[in-house]
PDB file of C-alpha atoms and ligand atoms in Angstrom:
ATOM      1  CA  MET A   1       0.000   0.000   0.000  1.00  0.00           C
ATOM      2  CA  THR A   2       1.394   3.439  -0.852  1.00  0.00           C
ATOM      3  CA  LYS A   3       1.803   5.823   2.050  1.00  0.00           C
ATOM      4  CA  MET A   4      -1.024   8.362   2.277  1.00  0.00           C
ATOM      5  CA  THR A   5      -0.024  12.004   2.145  1.00  0.00           C
ATOM      6  CA  GLN A   6      -0.999  14.375   4.936  1.00  0.00           C
ATOM      7  CA  ASP A   7      -3.419  15.979   2.492  1.00  0.00           C
ATOM      8  CA  GLU A   8      -5.097  12.610   1.849  1.00  0.00           C
ATOM      9  CA  LEU A   9      -5.358  11.954   5.593  1.00  0.00           C
ATOM     10  CA  LYS A  10      -7.067  15.327   5.988  1.00  0.00           C
ATOM     11  CA  THR A  11      -9.502  14.507   3.171  1.00  0.00           C
ATOM     12  CA  GLN A  12     -10.294  11.196   4.852  1.00  0.00           C
ATOM     13  CA  VAL A  13     -11.180  12.750   8.221  1.00  0.00           C
ATOM     14  CA  GLY A  14     -13.003  15.646   6.572  1.00  0.00           C
ATOM     15  CA  GLN A  15     -15.313  13.145   4.902  1.00  0.00           C
ATOM     16  CA  ALA A  16     -15.606  10.960   8.003  1.00  0.00           C
ATOM     17  CA  ALA A  17     -16.872  13.956   9.983  1.00  0.00           C
ATOM     18  CA  LEU A  18     -20.065  13.968   7.891  1.00  0.00           C
ATOM     19  CA  ARG A  19     -21.455  11.197  10.062  1.00  0.00           C
ATOM     20  CA  TYR A  20     -21.648  13.642  12.980  1.00  0.00           C
ATOM     21  CA  VAL A  21     -23.649  16.204  11.019  1.00  0.00           C
ATOM     22  CA  VAL A  22     -27.280  16.188  12.119  1.00  0.00           C
ATOM     23  CA  LYS A  23     -29.831  16.338   9.286  1.00  0.00           C
ATOM     24  CA  GLY A  24     -31.969  19.458   9.233  1.00  0.00           C
ATOM     25  CA  ASP A  25     -29.634  21.176  11.694  1.00  0.00           C
ATOM     26  CA  ILE A  26     -27.022  23.936  11.784  1.00  0.00           C
ATOM     27  CA  VAL A  27     -23.438  22.752  12.157  1.00  0.00           C
ATOM     28  CA  GLY A  28     -20.542  24.606  13.792  1.00  0.00           C
ATOM     29  CA  VAL A  29     -17.599  24.844  11.417  1.00  0.00           C
ATOM     30  CA  GLY A  30     -13.978  25.485  12.395  1.00  0.00           C
ATOM     31  CA  THR A  31     -11.031  26.816  10.445  1.00  0.00           C
ATOM     32  CA  GLY A  32      -7.935  25.442   8.738  1.00  0.00           C
ATOM     33  CA  SER A  33      -6.749  23.112   5.998  1.00  0.00           C
ATOM     34  CA  THR A  34      -8.410  20.040   7.553  1.00  0.00           C
ATOM     35  CA  VAL A  35     -11.696  21.878   7.992  1.00  0.00           C
ATOM     36  CA  ASN A  36     -11.471  23.010   4.365  1.00  0.00           C
ATOM     37  CA  LYS A  37     -11.719  19.304   3.431  1.00  0.00           C
ATOM     38  CA  PHE A  38     -14.742  19.009   5.713  1.00  0.00           C
ATOM     39  CA  ILE A  39     -16.366  22.044   4.077  1.00  0.00           C
ATOM     40  CA  GLU A  40     -15.895  20.415   0.657  1.00  0.00           C
ATOM     41  CA  ALA A  41     -17.530  17.226   1.974  1.00  0.00           C
ATOM     42  CA  LEU A  42     -20.322  19.240   3.614  1.00  0.00           C
ATOM     43  CA  ALA A  43     -21.177  20.801   0.265  1.00  0.00           C
ATOM     44  CA  SER A  44     -22.148  17.329  -0.989  1.00  0.00           C
ATOM     45  CA  VAL A  45     -24.919  17.119   1.670  1.00  0.00           C
ATOM     46  CA  LYS A  46     -25.856  20.784   1.818  1.00  0.00           C
ATOM     47  CA  GLY A  47     -29.451  20.005   0.912  1.00  0.00           C
ATOM     48  CA  ASP A  48     -29.761  18.036   4.166  1.00  0.00           C
ATOM     49  CA  ILE A  49     -28.697  20.805   6.547  1.00  0.00           C
ATOM     50  CA  LYS A  50     -29.952  24.293   7.363  1.00  0.00           C
ATOM     51  CA  GLY A  51     -26.475  25.763   7.261  1.00  0.00           C
ATOM     52  CA  ALA A  52     -23.462  26.567   9.396  1.00  0.00           C
ATOM     53  CA  VAL A  53     -22.109  28.869  12.075  1.00  0.00           C
ATOM     54  CA  SER A  54     -18.583  29.747  11.024  1.00  0.00           C
ATOM     55  CA  SER A  55     -15.501  30.384  13.182  1.00  0.00           C
ATOM     56  CA  SER A  56     -13.666  32.710  10.777  1.00  0.00           C
ATOM     57  CA  GLU A  57     -13.994  35.017   7.824  1.00  0.00           C
ATOM     58  CA  ALA A  58     -11.952  32.493   5.804  1.00  0.00           C
ATOM     59  CA  SER A  59     -14.353  29.611   6.487  1.00  0.00           C
ATOM     60  CA  THR A  60     -17.348  31.880   5.874  1.00  0.00           C
ATOM     61  CA  VAL A  61     -16.052  32.724   2.401  1.00  0.00           C
ATOM     62  CA  ARG A  62     -15.566  29.019   1.606  1.00  0.00           C
ATOM     63  CA  LEU A  63     -18.950  27.988   2.967  1.00  0.00           C
ATOM     64  CA  LYS A  64     -20.798  30.672   1.041  1.00  0.00           C
ATOM     65  CA  ALA A  65     -18.871  29.950  -2.157  1.00  0.00           C
ATOM     66  CA  LEU A  66     -20.153  26.372  -1.967  1.00  0.00           C
ATOM     67  CA  GLY A  67     -23.744  27.498  -1.376  1.00  0.00           C
ATOM     68  CA  ILE A  68     -23.906  26.669   2.339  1.00  0.00           C
ATOM     69  CA  PRO A  69     -25.879  29.325   4.282  1.00  0.00           C
ATOM     70  CA  VAL A  70     -23.909  30.912   7.145  1.00  0.00           C
ATOM     71  CA  PHE A  71     -25.779  32.024  10.276  1.00  0.00           C
ATOM     72  CA  ASP A  72     -24.717  34.619  12.833  1.00  0.00           C
ATOM     73  CA  ALA A  73     -23.924  32.872  16.130  1.00  0.00           C
ATOM     74  CA  ASN A  74     -26.319  35.282  17.884  1.00  0.00           C
ATOM     75  CA  ALA A  75     -29.191  34.285  15.632  1.00  0.00           C
ATOM     76  CA  VAL A  76     -29.173  30.613  16.591  1.00  0.00           C
ATOM     77  CA  GLY A  77     -29.253  28.615  19.829  1.00  0.00           C
ATOM     78  CA  GLU A  78     -27.101  25.748  20.985  1.00  0.00           C
ATOM     79  CA  LEU A  79     -25.557  23.672  18.203  1.00  0.00           C
ATOM     80  CA  ALA A  80     -25.448  19.871  18.287  1.00  0.00           C
ATOM     81  CA  VAL A  81     -21.942  19.644  16.950  1.00  0.00           C
ATOM     82  CA  TYR A  82     -18.840  21.698  16.234  1.00  0.00           C
ATOM     83  CA  ILE A  83     -16.269  20.277  13.837  1.00  0.00           C
ATOM     84  CA  ASP A  84     -12.749  21.670  13.825  1.00  0.00           C
ATOM     85  CA  GLY A  85      -9.094  20.763  13.510  1.00  0.00           C
ATOM     86  CA  ALA A  86      -6.282  21.165  16.032  1.00  0.00           C
ATOM     87  CA  ASP A  87      -2.577  21.876  16.168  1.00  0.00           C
ATOM     88  CA  GLU A  88      -2.148  19.337  18.976  1.00  0.00           C
ATOM     89  CA  ILE A  89      -4.505  16.966  20.791  1.00  0.00           C
ATOM     90  CA  ASP A  90      -3.672  14.900  23.859  1.00  0.00           C
ATOM     91  CA  GLY A  91      -5.123  11.681  25.222  1.00  0.00           C
ATOM     92  CA  GLN A  92      -7.897  13.501  27.118  1.00  0.00           C
ATOM     93  CA  GLY A  93      -9.132  15.592  24.175  1.00  0.00           C
ATOM     94  CA  ASN A  94      -7.374  18.777  25.319  1.00  0.00           C
ATOM     95  CA  MET A  95      -6.053  20.740  22.365  1.00  0.00           C
ATOM     96  CA  VAL A  96      -3.807  23.561  21.289  1.00  0.00           C
ATOM     97  CA  LYS A  97      -5.468  25.598  18.559  1.00  0.00           C
ATOM     98  CA  GLY A  98      -4.985  28.889  16.770  1.00  0.00           C
ATOM     99  CA  GLY A  99      -2.321  28.056  14.216  1.00  0.00           C
ATOM    100  CA  GLY A 100      -4.756  29.526  11.704  1.00  0.00           C
ATOM    101  CA  ALA A 101      -5.354  32.610  13.900  1.00  0.00           C
ATOM    102  CA  ALA A 102      -9.049  31.846  14.471  1.00  0.00           C
ATOM    103  CA  LEU A 103      -8.868  30.646  18.090  1.00  0.00           C
ATOM    104  CA  THR A 104     -11.270  33.185  19.621  1.00  0.00           C
ATOM    105  CA  ARG A 105     -14.195  32.522  17.331  1.00  0.00           C
ATOM    106  CA  GLU A 106     -13.365  28.816  17.414  1.00  0.00           C
ATOM    107  CA  LYS A 107     -13.697  28.826  21.203  1.00  0.00           C
ATOM    108  CA  ILE A 108     -16.942  30.795  20.964  1.00  0.00           C
ATOM    109  CA  VAL A 109     -18.583  28.376  18.524  1.00  0.00           C
ATOM    110  CA  ALA A 110     -17.216  25.390  20.464  1.00  0.00           C
ATOM    111  CA  ALA A 111     -18.780  26.811  23.653  1.00  0.00           C
ATOM    112  CA  GLN A 112     -22.109  27.094  21.835  1.00  0.00           C
ATOM    113  CA  SER A 113     -21.999  23.421  20.807  1.00  0.00           C
ATOM    114  CA  ARG A 114     -22.877  20.264  22.727  1.00  0.00           C
ATOM    115  CA  GLN A 115     -20.143  18.173  21.110  1.00  0.00           C
ATOM    116  CA  PHE A 116     -16.696  19.052  19.759  1.00  0.00           C
ATOM    117  CA  VAL A 117     -15.540  16.666  17.050  1.00  0.00           C
ATOM    118  CA  CYS A 118     -11.870  17.203  16.298  1.00  0.00           C
ATOM    119  CA  ILE A 119     -10.591  16.176  12.875  1.00  0.00           C
ATOM    120  CA  ALA A 120      -6.850  15.766  12.538  1.00  0.00           C
ATOM    121  CA  ASP A 121      -4.126  13.740  10.924  1.00  0.00           C
ATOM    122  CA  GLU A 122      -2.040  11.600  13.250  1.00  0.00           C
ATOM    123  CA  SER A 123       0.824  14.106  13.383  1.00  0.00           C
ATOM    124  CA  LYS A 124      -1.359  16.169  15.736  1.00  0.00           C
ATOM    125  CA  ARG A 125      -1.613  13.526  18.452  1.00  0.00           C
ATOM    126  CA  VAL A 126       0.730  14.198  21.410  1.00  0.00           C
ATOM    127  CA  GLN A 127       1.327  12.815  24.900  1.00  0.00           C
ATOM    128  CA  THR A 128       1.536  16.303  26.435  1.00  0.00           C
ATOM    129  CA  LEU A 129       0.572  19.627  24.864  1.00  0.00           C
ATOM    130  CA  GLY A 130       3.272  22.239  24.407  1.00  0.00           C
ATOM    131  CA  LYS A 131       5.543  21.587  21.446  1.00  0.00           C
ATOM    132  CA  PHE A 132       3.455  23.640  19.028  1.00  0.00           C
ATOM    133  CA  PRO A 133       3.933  27.386  19.725  1.00  0.00           C
ATOM    134  CA  LEU A 134       0.905  28.387  21.797  1.00  0.00           C
ATOM    135  CA  PRO A 135      -1.211  31.084  20.083  1.00  0.00           C
ATOM    136  CA  VAL A 136      -2.646  33.800  22.320  1.00  0.00           C
ATOM    137  CA  GLU A 137      -4.865  36.577  20.961  1.00  0.00           C
ATOM    138  CA  VAL A 138      -4.066  39.836  22.741  1.00  0.00           C
ATOM    139  CA  VAL A 139      -5.122  43.454  22.917  1.00  0.00           C
ATOM    140  CA  PRO A 140      -2.193  45.277  21.236  1.00  0.00           C
ATOM    141  CA  MET A 141      -1.506  47.729  24.081  1.00  0.00           C
ATOM    142  CA  ALA A 142      -0.861  44.760  26.401  1.00  0.00           C
ATOM    143  CA  THR A 143       1.552  42.901  24.089  1.00  0.00           C
ATOM    144  CA  ALA A 144       4.878  43.912  25.650  1.00  0.00           C
ATOM    145  CA  ARG A 145       3.674  43.286  29.189  1.00  0.00           C
ATOM    146  CA  LEU A 146       2.206  39.907  28.250  1.00  0.00           C
ATOM    147  CA  ILE A 147       5.492  38.901  26.597  1.00  0.00           C
ATOM    148  CA  ARG A 148       7.213  39.697  29.928  1.00  0.00           C
ATOM    149  CA  GLN A 149       4.506  37.851  31.856  1.00  0.00           C
ATOM    150  CA  PHE A 150       5.017  34.716  29.737  1.00  0.00           C
ATOM    151  CA  ALA A 151       8.788  35.038  30.232  1.00  0.00           C
ATOM    152  CA  GLY A 152       8.087  34.967  33.976  1.00  0.00           C
ATOM    153  CA  ILE A 153       6.628  31.458  33.652  1.00  0.00           C
ATOM    154  CA  GLY A 154       9.379  30.234  31.311  1.00  0.00           C
ATOM    155  CA  GLY A 155       7.778  31.038  27.940  1.00  0.00           C
ATOM    156  CA  THR A 156       9.260  32.849  24.976  1.00  0.00           C
ATOM    157  CA  ALA A 157       6.604  34.866  23.165  1.00  0.00           C
ATOM    158  CA  VAL A 158       6.849  36.506  19.756  1.00  0.00           C
ATOM    159  CA  VAL A 159       4.324  38.619  17.891  1.00  0.00           C
ATOM    160  CA  ARG A 160       2.931  36.807  14.845  1.00  0.00           C
ATOM    161  CA  LEU A 161       3.681  38.778  11.707  1.00  0.00           C
ATOM    162  CA  LYS A 162       2.133  38.966   8.271  1.00  0.00           C
ATOM    163  CA  ASP A 163       4.005  40.824   5.532  1.00  0.00           C
ATOM    164  CA  GLY A 164       6.356  42.215   8.177  1.00  0.00           C
ATOM    165  CA  GLN A 165       3.547  43.704  10.302  1.00  0.00           C
ATOM    166  CA  PRO A 166       1.645  42.251  13.282  1.00  0.00           C
ATOM    167  CA  LEU A 167      -1.034  39.960  11.942  1.00  0.00           C
ATOM    168  CA  VAL A 168      -4.508  41.415  12.534  1.00  0.00           C
ATOM    169  CA  THR A 169      -7.098  38.828  13.515  1.00  0.00           C
ATOM    170  CA  ASP A 170     -10.752  38.732  12.443  1.00  0.00           C
ATOM    171  CA  ASN A 171     -11.408  40.571  15.717  1.00  0.00           C
ATOM    172  CA  GLY A 172      -8.956  43.376  14.914  1.00  0.00           C
ATOM    173  CA  LEU A 173      -6.402  42.247  17.512  1.00  0.00           C
ATOM    174  CA  HIS A 174      -2.903  40.717  17.508  1.00  0.00           C
ATOM    175  CA  LEU A 175      -1.459  37.284  18.228  1.00  0.00           C
ATOM    176  CA  ILE A 176       1.569  36.170  20.139  1.00  0.00           C
ATOM    177  CA  ASP A 177       2.997  32.637  19.842  1.00  0.00           C
ATOM    178  CA  VAL A 178       4.597  31.216  22.969  1.00  0.00           C
ATOM    179  CA  THR A 179       7.159  28.419  23.143  1.00  0.00           C
ATOM    180  CA  GLY A 180       8.882  26.706  26.067  1.00  0.00           C
ATOM    181  CA  LEU A 181       5.805  26.254  28.273  1.00  0.00           C
ATOM    182  CA  GLN A 182       4.898  23.193  30.341  1.00  0.00           C
ATOM    183  CA  LEU A 183       1.241  22.400  29.619  1.00  0.00           C
ATOM    184  CA  SER A 184       0.966  19.363  31.876  1.00  0.00           C
ATOM    185  CA  ASP A 185      -2.258  20.741  33.442  1.00  0.00           C
ATOM    186  CA  PRO A 186      -4.036  22.348  30.446  1.00  0.00           C
ATOM    187  CA  LEU A 187      -7.214  23.264  32.347  1.00  0.00           C
ATOM    188  CA  ALA A 188      -5.350  25.062  35.148  1.00  0.00           C
ATOM    189  CA  PHE A 189      -3.131  26.816  32.608  1.00  0.00           C
ATOM    190  CA  GLU A 190      -6.082  27.943  30.476  1.00  0.00           C
ATOM    191  CA  THR A 191      -7.945  29.190  33.551  1.00  0.00           C
ATOM    192  CA  GLN A 192      -4.926  31.144  34.807  1.00  0.00           C
ATOM    193  CA  VAL A 193      -3.805  32.775  31.548  1.00  0.00           C
ATOM    194  CA  SER A 194      -7.356  33.641  30.456  1.00  0.00           C
ATOM    195  CA  GLN A 195      -7.475  36.015  33.446  1.00  0.00           C
ATOM    196  CA  TRP A 196      -4.383  38.002  32.510  1.00  0.00           C
ATOM    197  CA  PRO A 197      -5.428  41.542  31.521  1.00  0.00           C
ATOM    198  CA  GLY A 198      -5.097  41.984  27.771  1.00  0.00           C
ATOM    199  CA  VAL A 199      -5.518  38.296  26.895  1.00  0.00           C
ATOM    200  CA  LEU A 200      -8.583  37.819  24.739  1.00  0.00           C
ATOM    201  CA  THR A 201      -8.132  34.088  24.183  1.00  0.00           C
ATOM    202  CA  VAL A 202      -5.471  31.534  24.972  1.00  0.00           C
ATOM    203  CA  GLY A 203      -5.146  28.706  22.444  1.00  0.00           C
ATOM    204  CA  VAL A 204      -5.448  25.928  25.026  1.00  0.00           C
ATOM    205  CA  PHE A 205      -8.828  24.243  24.600  1.00  0.00           C
ATOM    206  CA  ALA A 206      -9.379  22.351  27.851  1.00  0.00           C
ATOM    207  CA  GLN A 207     -12.704  23.859  28.921  1.00  0.00           C
ATOM    208  CA  GLN A 208     -13.849  23.367  25.333  1.00  0.00           C
ATOM    209  CA  ARG A 209     -11.980  20.116  24.791  1.00  0.00           C
ATOM    210  CA  ALA A 210     -12.996  17.546  22.191  1.00  0.00           C
ATOM    211  CA  GLN A 211     -15.395  14.734  23.036  1.00  0.00           C
ATOM    212  CA  VAL A 212     -14.400  12.866  19.863  1.00  0.00           C
ATOM    213  CA  CYS A 213     -11.358  12.919  17.607  1.00  0.00           C
ATOM    214  CA  LEU A 214     -11.366  11.467  14.105  1.00  0.00           C
ATOM    215  CA  LEU A 215      -7.697  10.798  13.550  1.00  0.00           C
ATOM    216  CA  GLY A 216      -6.400  10.141  10.037  1.00  0.00           C
ATOM    217  CA  THR A 217      -3.838   7.326  10.117  1.00  0.00           C
ATOM    218  CA  ALA A 218      -2.138   5.207   7.471  1.00  0.00           C
ATOM    219  CA  SER A 219      -4.530   2.366   8.311  1.00  0.00           C
ATOM    220  CA  GLY A 220      -7.706   4.488   8.179  1.00  0.00           C
ATOM    221  CA  VAL A 221      -9.710   6.808  10.387  1.00  0.00           C
ATOM    222  CA  GLU A 222      -9.387   6.062  14.099  1.00  0.00           C
ATOM    223  CA  THR A 223     -12.227   7.302  16.313  1.00  0.00           C
ATOM    224  CA  LEU A 224     -11.015   8.411  19.728  1.00  0.00           C
ATOM    225  CA  THR A 225     -13.612   9.229  22.343  1.00  0.00           C
ATOM    226  CA  PHE A 226     -12.929  11.115  25.548  1.00  0.00           C
ATOM    227  CA  LYS A 227     -15.056  10.904  28.679  1.00  0.00           C
TER     228      LYS A 227
HETATM  229  C1  LIG B 301      -7.090  27.568  13.291  1.00  0.00           C
HETATM  230  C2  LIG B 301      -6.906  26.289  14.020  1.00  0.00           C
HETATM  231  C3  LIG B 301      -6.805  25.055  13.205  1.00  0.00           C
HETATM  232  O1  LIG B 301      -7.811  24.185  13.589  1.00  0.00           O
HETATM  233  C4  LIG B 301      -5.475  24.428  13.435  1.00  0.00           C
HETATM  234  O2  LIG B 301      -4.462  25.394  13.173  1.00  0.00           O
HETATM  235  C5  LIG B 301      -5.247  23.204  12.547  1.00  0.00           C
HETATM  236  O3  LIG B 301      -5.180  23.603  11.221  1.00  0.00           O
HETATM  237  P1  LIG B 301      -4.882  22.611  10.037  1.00  0.00           P
HETATM  238  O4  LIG B 301      -6.082  21.756   9.874  1.00  0.00           O
HETATM  239  O5  LIG B 301      -4.613  23.513   8.859  1.00  0.00           O
HETATM  240  O6  LIG B 301      -3.646  21.810  10.411  1.00  0.00           O
HETATM  241  O7  LIG B 301      -6.877  26.223  15.224  1.00  0.00           O
HETATM  242  O8  LIG B 301      -7.064  28.661  14.150  1.00  0.00           O
END
């Protein structure tokens, strides 16, 4: 058997996620290259759903281009399911997210959903979170102080740039990426850092962790469930 590419693994889990989509319902849609595969798959069943709540401008553009109606999060109630990728996922369903800069809206839509189904290729599975630089969305006037605050707990934070300038998120704010942190207790870490003045969202998803992960592996899609 030829080895599947990462792109093929993403396609596989994007399609597998369709089985979690509830007919006649509105589905929460994440952001990223894996979710883009899911959006393509979702287009094939668009007649069976009402539409989507999107976690980024980028996903909104893709959804609309494929004829899938996009609803404002405020216009709908609780969603049955939110489907999104991750930069890292551990054995309890805790994740690091935000590599695609959409962490804040991702956490919002995840919080509005009963079930988080993570779709990822096997490179994302880790024993302990922390290798991937941790994205944190910040209010720009707090950036320098937050960089010092992360240094105080052993982290090295840098401002994420785009074309040589600080990247501006969908919410009009900036991102810092932090390396060198110990994330052995993701829930405690998320709770602590979320309270730092100037932090809008920290990219640890422990409060909004996944209940299910569809993991693309060379031998097929593995379904991991977390209590
Ligand atoms: C975007 C995210 C993505 O889910 C994460 O970066 C994974 O992306 P990809 O599927 O492209 O690897 O959190 O903010």
